[in-house]
C-alpha positions as a Python dict, from the first residue, in 0.01 Angstrom:
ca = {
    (1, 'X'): (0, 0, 0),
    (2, 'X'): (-184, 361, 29),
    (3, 'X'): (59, 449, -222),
    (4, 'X'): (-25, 187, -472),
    (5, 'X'): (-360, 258, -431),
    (6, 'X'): (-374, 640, -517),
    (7, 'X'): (-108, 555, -820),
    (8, 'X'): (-390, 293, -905),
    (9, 'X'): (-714, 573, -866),
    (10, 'X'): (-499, 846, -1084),
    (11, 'X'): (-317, 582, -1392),
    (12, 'X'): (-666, 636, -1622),
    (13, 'X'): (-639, 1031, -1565),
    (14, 'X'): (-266, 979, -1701),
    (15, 'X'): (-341, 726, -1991),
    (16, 'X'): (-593, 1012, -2103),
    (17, 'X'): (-359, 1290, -2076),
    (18, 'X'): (-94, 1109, -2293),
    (19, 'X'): (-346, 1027, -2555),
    (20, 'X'): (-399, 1379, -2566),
    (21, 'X'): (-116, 1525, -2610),
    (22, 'X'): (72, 1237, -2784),
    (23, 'X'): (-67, 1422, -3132),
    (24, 'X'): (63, 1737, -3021),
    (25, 'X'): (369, 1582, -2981),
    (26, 'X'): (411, 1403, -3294),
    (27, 'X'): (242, 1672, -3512),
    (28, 'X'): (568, 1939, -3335),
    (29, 'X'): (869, 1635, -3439),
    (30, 'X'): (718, 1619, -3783),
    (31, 'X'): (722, 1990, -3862),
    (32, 'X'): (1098, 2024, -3717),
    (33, 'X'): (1196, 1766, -4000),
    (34, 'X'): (1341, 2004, -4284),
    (35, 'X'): (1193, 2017, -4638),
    (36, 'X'): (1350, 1894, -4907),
    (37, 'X'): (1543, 2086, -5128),
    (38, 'X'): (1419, 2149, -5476),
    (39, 'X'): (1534, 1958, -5736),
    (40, 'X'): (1802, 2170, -5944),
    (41, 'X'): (1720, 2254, -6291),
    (42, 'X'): (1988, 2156, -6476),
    (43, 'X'): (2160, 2447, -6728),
    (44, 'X'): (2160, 2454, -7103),
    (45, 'X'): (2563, 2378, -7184),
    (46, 'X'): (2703, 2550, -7464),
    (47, 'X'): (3047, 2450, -7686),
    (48, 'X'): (3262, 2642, -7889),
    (49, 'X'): (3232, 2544, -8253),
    (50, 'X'): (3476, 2735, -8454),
    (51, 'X'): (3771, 2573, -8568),
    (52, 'X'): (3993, 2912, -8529),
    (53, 'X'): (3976, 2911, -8137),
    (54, 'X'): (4154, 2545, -8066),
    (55, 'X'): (4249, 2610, -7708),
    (56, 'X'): (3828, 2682, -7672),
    (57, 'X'): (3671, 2450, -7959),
    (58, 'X'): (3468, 2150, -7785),
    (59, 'X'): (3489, 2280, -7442),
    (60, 'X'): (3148, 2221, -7315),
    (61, 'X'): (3024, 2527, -7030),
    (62, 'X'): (2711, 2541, -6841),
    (63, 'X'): (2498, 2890, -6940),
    (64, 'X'): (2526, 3150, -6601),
    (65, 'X'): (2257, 3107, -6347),
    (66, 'X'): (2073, 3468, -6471),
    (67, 'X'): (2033, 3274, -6786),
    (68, 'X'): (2022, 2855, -6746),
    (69, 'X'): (1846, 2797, -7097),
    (70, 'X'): (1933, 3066, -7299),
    (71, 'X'): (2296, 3162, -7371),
    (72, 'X'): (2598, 3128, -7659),
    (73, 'X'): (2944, 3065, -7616),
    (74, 'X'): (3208, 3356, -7681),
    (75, 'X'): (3488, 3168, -7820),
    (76, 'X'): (3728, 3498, -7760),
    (77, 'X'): (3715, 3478, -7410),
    (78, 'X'): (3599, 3093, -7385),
    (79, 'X'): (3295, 3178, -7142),
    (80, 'X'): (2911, 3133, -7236),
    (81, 'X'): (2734, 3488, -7230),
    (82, 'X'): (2362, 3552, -7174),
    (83, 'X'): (2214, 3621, -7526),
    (84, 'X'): (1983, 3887, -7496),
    (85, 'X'): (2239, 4113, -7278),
    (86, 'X'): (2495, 4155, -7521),
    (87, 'X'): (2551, 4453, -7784),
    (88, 'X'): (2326, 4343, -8119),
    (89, 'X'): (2088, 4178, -7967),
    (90, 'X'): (1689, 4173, -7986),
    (91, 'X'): (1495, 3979, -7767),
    (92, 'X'): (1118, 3963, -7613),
    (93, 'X'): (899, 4209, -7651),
    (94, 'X'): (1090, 4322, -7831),
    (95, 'X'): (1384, 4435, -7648),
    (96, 'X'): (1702, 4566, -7793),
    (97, 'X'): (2082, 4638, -7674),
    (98, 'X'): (2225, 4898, -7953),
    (99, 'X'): (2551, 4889, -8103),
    (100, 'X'): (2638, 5141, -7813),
    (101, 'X'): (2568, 4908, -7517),
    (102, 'X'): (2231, 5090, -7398),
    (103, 'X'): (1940, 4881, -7382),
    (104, 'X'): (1590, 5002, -7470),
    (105, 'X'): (1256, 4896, -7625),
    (106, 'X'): (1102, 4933, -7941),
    (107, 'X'): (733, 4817, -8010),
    (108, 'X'): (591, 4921, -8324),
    (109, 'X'): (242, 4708, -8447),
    (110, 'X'): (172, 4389, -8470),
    (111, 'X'): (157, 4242, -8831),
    (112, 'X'): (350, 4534, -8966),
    (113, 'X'): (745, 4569, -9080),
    (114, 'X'): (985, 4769, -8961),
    (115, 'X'): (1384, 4929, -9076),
    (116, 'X'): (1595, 4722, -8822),
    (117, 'X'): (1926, 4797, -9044),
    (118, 'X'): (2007, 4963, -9369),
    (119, 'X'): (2337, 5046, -9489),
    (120, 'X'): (2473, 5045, -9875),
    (121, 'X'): (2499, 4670, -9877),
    (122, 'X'): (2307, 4556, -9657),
    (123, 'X'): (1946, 4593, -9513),
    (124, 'X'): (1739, 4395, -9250),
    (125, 'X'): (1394, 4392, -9146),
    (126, 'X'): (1217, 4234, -8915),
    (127, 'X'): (800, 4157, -8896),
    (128, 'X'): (642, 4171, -8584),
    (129, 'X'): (383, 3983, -8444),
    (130, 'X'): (137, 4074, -8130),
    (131, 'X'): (-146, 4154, -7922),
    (132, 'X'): (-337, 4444, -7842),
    (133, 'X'): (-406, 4467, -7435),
    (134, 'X'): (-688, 4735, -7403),
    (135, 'X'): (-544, 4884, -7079),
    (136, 'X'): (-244, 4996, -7273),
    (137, 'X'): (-239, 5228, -7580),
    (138, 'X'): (34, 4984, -7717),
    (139, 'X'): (71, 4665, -7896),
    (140, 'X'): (270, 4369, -7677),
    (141, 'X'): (481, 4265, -8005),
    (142, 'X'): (772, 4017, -8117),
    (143, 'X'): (970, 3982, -8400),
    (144, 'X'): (832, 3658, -8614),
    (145, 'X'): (1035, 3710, -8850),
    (146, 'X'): (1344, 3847, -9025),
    (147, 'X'): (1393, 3964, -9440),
    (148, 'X'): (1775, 4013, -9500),
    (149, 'X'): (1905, 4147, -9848),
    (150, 'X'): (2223, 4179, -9874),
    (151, 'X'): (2447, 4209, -10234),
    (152, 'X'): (2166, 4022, -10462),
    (153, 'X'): (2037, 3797, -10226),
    (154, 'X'): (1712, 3752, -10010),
    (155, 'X'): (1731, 3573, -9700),
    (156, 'X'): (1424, 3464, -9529),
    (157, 'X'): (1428, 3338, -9181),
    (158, 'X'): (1087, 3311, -8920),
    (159, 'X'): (894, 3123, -8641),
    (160, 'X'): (592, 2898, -8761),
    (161, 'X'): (292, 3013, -8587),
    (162, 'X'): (209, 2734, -8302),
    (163, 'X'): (-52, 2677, -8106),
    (164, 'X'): (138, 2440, -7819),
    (165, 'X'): (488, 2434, -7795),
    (166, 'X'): (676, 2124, -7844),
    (167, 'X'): (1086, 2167, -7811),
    (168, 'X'): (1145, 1828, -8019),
    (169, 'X'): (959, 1996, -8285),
    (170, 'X'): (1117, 2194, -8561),
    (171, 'X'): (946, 2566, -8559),
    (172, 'X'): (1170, 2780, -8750),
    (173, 'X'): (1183, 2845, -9174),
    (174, 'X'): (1444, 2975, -9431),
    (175, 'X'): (1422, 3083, -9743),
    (176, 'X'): (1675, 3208, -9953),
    (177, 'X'): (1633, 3357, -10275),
    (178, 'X'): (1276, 3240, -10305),
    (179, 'X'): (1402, 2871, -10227),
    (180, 'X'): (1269, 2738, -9867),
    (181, 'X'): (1557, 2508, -9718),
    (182, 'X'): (1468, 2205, -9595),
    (183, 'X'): (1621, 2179, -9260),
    (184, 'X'): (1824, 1874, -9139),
    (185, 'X'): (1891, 1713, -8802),
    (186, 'X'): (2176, 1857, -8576),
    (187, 'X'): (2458, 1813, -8804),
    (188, 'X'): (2278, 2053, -9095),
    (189, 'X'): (2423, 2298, -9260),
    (190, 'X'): (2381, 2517, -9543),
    (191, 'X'): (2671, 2697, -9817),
    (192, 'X'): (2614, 2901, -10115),
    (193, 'X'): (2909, 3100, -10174),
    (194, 'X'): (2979, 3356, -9902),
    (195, 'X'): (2665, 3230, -9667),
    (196, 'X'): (2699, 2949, -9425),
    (197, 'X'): (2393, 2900, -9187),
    (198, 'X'): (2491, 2586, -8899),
    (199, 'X'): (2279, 2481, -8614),
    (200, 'X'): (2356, 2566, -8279),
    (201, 'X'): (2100, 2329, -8164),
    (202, 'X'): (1896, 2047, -8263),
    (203, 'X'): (1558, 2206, -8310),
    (204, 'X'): (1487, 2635, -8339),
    (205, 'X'): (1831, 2740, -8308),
    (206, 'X'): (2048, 2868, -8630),
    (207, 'X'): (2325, 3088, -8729),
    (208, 'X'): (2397, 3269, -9002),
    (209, 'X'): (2720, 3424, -9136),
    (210, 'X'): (2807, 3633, -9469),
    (211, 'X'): (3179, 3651, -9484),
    (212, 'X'): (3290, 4002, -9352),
    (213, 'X'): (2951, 4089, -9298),
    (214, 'X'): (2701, 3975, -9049),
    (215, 'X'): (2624, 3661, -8820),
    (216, 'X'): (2290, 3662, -8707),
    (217, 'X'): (2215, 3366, -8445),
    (218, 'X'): (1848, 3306, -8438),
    (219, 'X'): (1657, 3096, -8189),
    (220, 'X'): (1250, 3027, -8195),
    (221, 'X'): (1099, 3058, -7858),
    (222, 'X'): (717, 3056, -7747),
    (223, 'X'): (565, 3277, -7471),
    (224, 'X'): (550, 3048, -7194),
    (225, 'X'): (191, 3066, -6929),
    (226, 'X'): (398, 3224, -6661),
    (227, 'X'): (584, 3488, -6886),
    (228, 'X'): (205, 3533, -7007),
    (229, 'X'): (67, 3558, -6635),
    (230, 'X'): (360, 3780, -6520),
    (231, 'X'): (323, 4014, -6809),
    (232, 'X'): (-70, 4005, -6849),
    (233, 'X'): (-23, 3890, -7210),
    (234, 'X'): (-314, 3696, -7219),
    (235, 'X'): (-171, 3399, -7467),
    (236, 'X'): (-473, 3127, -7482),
    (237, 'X'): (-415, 2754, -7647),
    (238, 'X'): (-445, 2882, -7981),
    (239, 'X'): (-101, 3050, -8101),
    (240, 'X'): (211, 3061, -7803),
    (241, 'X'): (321, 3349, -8002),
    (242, 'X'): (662, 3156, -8107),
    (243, 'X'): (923, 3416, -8202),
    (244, 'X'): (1259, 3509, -8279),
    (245, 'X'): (1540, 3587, -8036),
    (246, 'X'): (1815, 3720, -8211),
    (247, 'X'): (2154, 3806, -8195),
    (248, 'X'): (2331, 4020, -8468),
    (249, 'X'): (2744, 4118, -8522),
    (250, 'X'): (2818, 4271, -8762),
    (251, 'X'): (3160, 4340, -8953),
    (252, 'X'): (3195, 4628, -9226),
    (253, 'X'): (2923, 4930, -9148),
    (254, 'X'): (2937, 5207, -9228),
    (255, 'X'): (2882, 5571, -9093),
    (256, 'X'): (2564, 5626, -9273),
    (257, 'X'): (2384, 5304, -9150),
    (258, 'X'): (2075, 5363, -9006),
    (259, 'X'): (1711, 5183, -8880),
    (260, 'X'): (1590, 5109, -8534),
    (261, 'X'): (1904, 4886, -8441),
    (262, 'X'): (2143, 4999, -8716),
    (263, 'X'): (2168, 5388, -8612),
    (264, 'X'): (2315, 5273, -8251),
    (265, 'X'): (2688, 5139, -8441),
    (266, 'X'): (2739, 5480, -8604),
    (267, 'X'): (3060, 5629, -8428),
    (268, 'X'): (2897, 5943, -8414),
    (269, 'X'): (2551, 5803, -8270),
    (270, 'X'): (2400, 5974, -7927),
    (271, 'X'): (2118, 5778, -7802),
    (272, 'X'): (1800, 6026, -7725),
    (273, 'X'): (1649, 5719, -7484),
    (274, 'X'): (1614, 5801, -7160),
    (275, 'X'): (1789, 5520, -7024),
    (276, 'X'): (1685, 5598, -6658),
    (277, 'X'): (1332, 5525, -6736),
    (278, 'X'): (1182, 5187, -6607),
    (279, 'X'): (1136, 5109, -6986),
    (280, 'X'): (1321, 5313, -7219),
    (281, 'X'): (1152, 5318, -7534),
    (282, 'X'): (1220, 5440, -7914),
    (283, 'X'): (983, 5606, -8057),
    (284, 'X'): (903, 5756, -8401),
    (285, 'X'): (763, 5448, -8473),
    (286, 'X'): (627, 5601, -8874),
    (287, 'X'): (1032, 5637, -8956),
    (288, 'X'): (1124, 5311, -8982),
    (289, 'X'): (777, 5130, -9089),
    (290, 'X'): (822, 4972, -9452),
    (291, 'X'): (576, 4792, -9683),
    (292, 'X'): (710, 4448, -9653),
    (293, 'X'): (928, 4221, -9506),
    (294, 'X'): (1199, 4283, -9847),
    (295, 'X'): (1106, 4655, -9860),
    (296, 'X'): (1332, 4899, -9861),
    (297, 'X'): (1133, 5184, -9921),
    (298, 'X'): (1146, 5277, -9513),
    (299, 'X'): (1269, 5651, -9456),
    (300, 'X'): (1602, 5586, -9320),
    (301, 'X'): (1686, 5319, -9609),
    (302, 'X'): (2038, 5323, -9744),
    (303, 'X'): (2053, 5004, -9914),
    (304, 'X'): (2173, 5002, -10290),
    (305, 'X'): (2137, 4701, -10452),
    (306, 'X'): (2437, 4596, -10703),
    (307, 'X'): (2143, 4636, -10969),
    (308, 'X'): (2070, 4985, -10905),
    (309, 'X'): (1631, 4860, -10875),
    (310, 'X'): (1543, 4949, -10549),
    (311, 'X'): (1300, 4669, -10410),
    (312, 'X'): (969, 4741, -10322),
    (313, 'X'): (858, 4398, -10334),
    (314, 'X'): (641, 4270, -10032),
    (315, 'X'): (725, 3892, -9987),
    (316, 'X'): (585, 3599, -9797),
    (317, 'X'): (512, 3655, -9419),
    (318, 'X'): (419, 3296, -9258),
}
C-alpha cells in the first residue's frame, strides 16, 4: 500500500518528463527518415538519320550523362557524342576544338566578324555577339551568326535576338542567296542542287551539307541565369544572348586553308596555344577580323570565287 502510494506522489513528475522529452523524441525519428531522391532529369535521345548506316538508322540513344541535352549521333560507330567536344566544333563563349583535336578559345569583339575558314572554294565567317564585363579587358562573346560562301552561293544562317527563351519557339534564320527560308515543322527540309539543310530537331536545331564539302549542324541556345551567375555574365530580361553552337566536318581542304578554325586541318599545322593554360586562348585577334559577315577581305582569305570578283559586300546581320 506504501508502495502505491509513493508510485501515486511521483506519476505527475513522470507525465511531465514524458511530455518533455516526447518532442525530442519525435523530432530524432523524423530526421532518421531518408530524403528523397531527386527526381532524374531525363536525357535528350538522339537517332541516326542517314539512310547509308541501316544497321544504325532509327536506333534511338540517350545523350552521355556529361552532356544530357546537348549531343548528336555518330552513325559510324552508332553512339551519341557530346557536341561541343568533338574535332570542328565551336561552342560558348566561344570555344573551339581545331581540326587537330586541341581545344582553345577565341574571343574577338562583340558586333564584329571574324575569318573562321577560308580555302579556294570555300569561306566561312562567323559574327559575334557580347558583353563587355569591366573587370576584364575582354569581351564575353558568342557566335550569332554564320555567312558561308561557297562556289556562287551565300548561305546565311543566325539566332534571333530574344529577350526570354521559349524552346517551343522557333529562334533560328536562313538565308540563302539573298532568299530567307521559311522554316517548316520537324519534317522540313531544304534542296537546291548540291545543298540539303534537315532538322535535327523540332525547333533551333539544323544541318547543313554541300556534297563533298561541309556539314555544319547548327543549334540556337540562350545563356541560361545560372550559366550567367556562374560565369558573372550579367544577362538581364532584355536579350538571353541566344547563339549558335556549331559543329563543322568538312570533306575536301586543302593545305592552304586558313582562319581561326580553318588553319588547325592543315597537315602541316602546329598549334602555338598553350594548351596547359586554364584557358588557352588565340590571339591575333586583327588577322582574322573582316568587314562583314560575306567579306572576304580578312588577311588570311583564300577564297576565289568561280567569278574571279572578290566580295567585299557587308550583308544583313539580325
Amino acid at each position: 500500500m506504501k508502495n502505491m502510494s509513493s508510485l501515486l506522489l511521483y506519476l505527475p513528475l513522470l507525465i511531465i518528463s514524458w511530455a518533455i522529452e516526447s518532442p525530442v523524441v519525435a523530432q530524432q525519428t523524423f530526421f532518421a527518415i531518408p530524403p528523397k531522391s531527386p527526381i532524374p532529369v531525363k536525357p535528350k535521345q538522339v537517332r541516326c538519320r542517314s539512310l547509308l548506316f541501316p544497321l544504325c538508322f532509327g536506333q534511338w540513344h540517350n545523350c552521355p550523362a556529361e552532356c544530357s541535352n546537348d549531343c548528336q549521333m555518330d552513325c559510324v560507330s552508332c553512339k551519341p557524342v557530346c557536341s561541343c567536344n568533338n574535332p570542328g566544333a565551336l561552342c560558348q563563349d566561344p570555344r573551339f576544338v581545331g581540326g587537330d583535336g586541341v581545344t582553345f578559345y577565341f574571343h574577338g569583339r562583340k558586333d564584329q566578324d571574324f575569318c573562321l575558314l577560308s580555302d579556294s572554294n570555300l569561306h566561312i565567317n562567323g559574327h559575334f555577339i557580347g558583353k563587355r564585363n569591366p573587370k576584364l579587358t575582354r569581351d564575353f562573346t558568342w557566335v550569332q551568326s554564320i555567312g558561308v560562301l561557297f562556289d556562287d552561293h551565300k548561305l546565311l544562317v543566325g539566332a534571333k535576338k530574344t529577350s526570354t527563351w521559349d524552346d517551343n519557339e522557333e529562334h533560328l534564320f536562313i538565308s540563302f542567296d539573298n532568299t530567307p527560308l521559311s522554316l517548316g515543322g520537324n519534317n522540313w527540309n531544304y534542296r537546291n542542287s548540291s545543298l540539303v539543310i534537315t532538322r535535327t530537331s523540332p525547333n533551333n536545331g539544323i544541318a547543313i551539307e554541300v556534297q563533298n564539302s561541309f556539314k555544319i549542324t547548327a543549334t540556337v541556345v540562350p545563356i541560361g541565369p545560372e550559366e550567367s551567375r556562374i560565369h558573372g555574365y550579367d544577362i538581364t530580361n532584355d536579350d538571353c544572348f541566344a547563339h549558335l553552337d556549331l559543329r563543322f566536318k568538312f570533306y575536301s581542304l586543302s593545305d592552304a586553308v586558313d582562319g581561326v578554325l580553318g588553319q588547325t586541318y592543315r597537315r602541316n599545322y602546329v598549334s602555338k596555344i598553350k594548351v596547359s593554360a586554364n584557358m588557352p586562348v588565340m590571339g591575333n585577334i586583327p588577322k582574322y577580323s573582316t568587314s562583314g559577315i560575306f567579306a572576304t577581305d580578312c588577311v588570311v582569305s583564300r577564297f576565289a570565287p568561280r567569278n574571279g570578283i572578290p566580295v567585299i559586300e557587308t550583308g544583313d546581320v539580325f
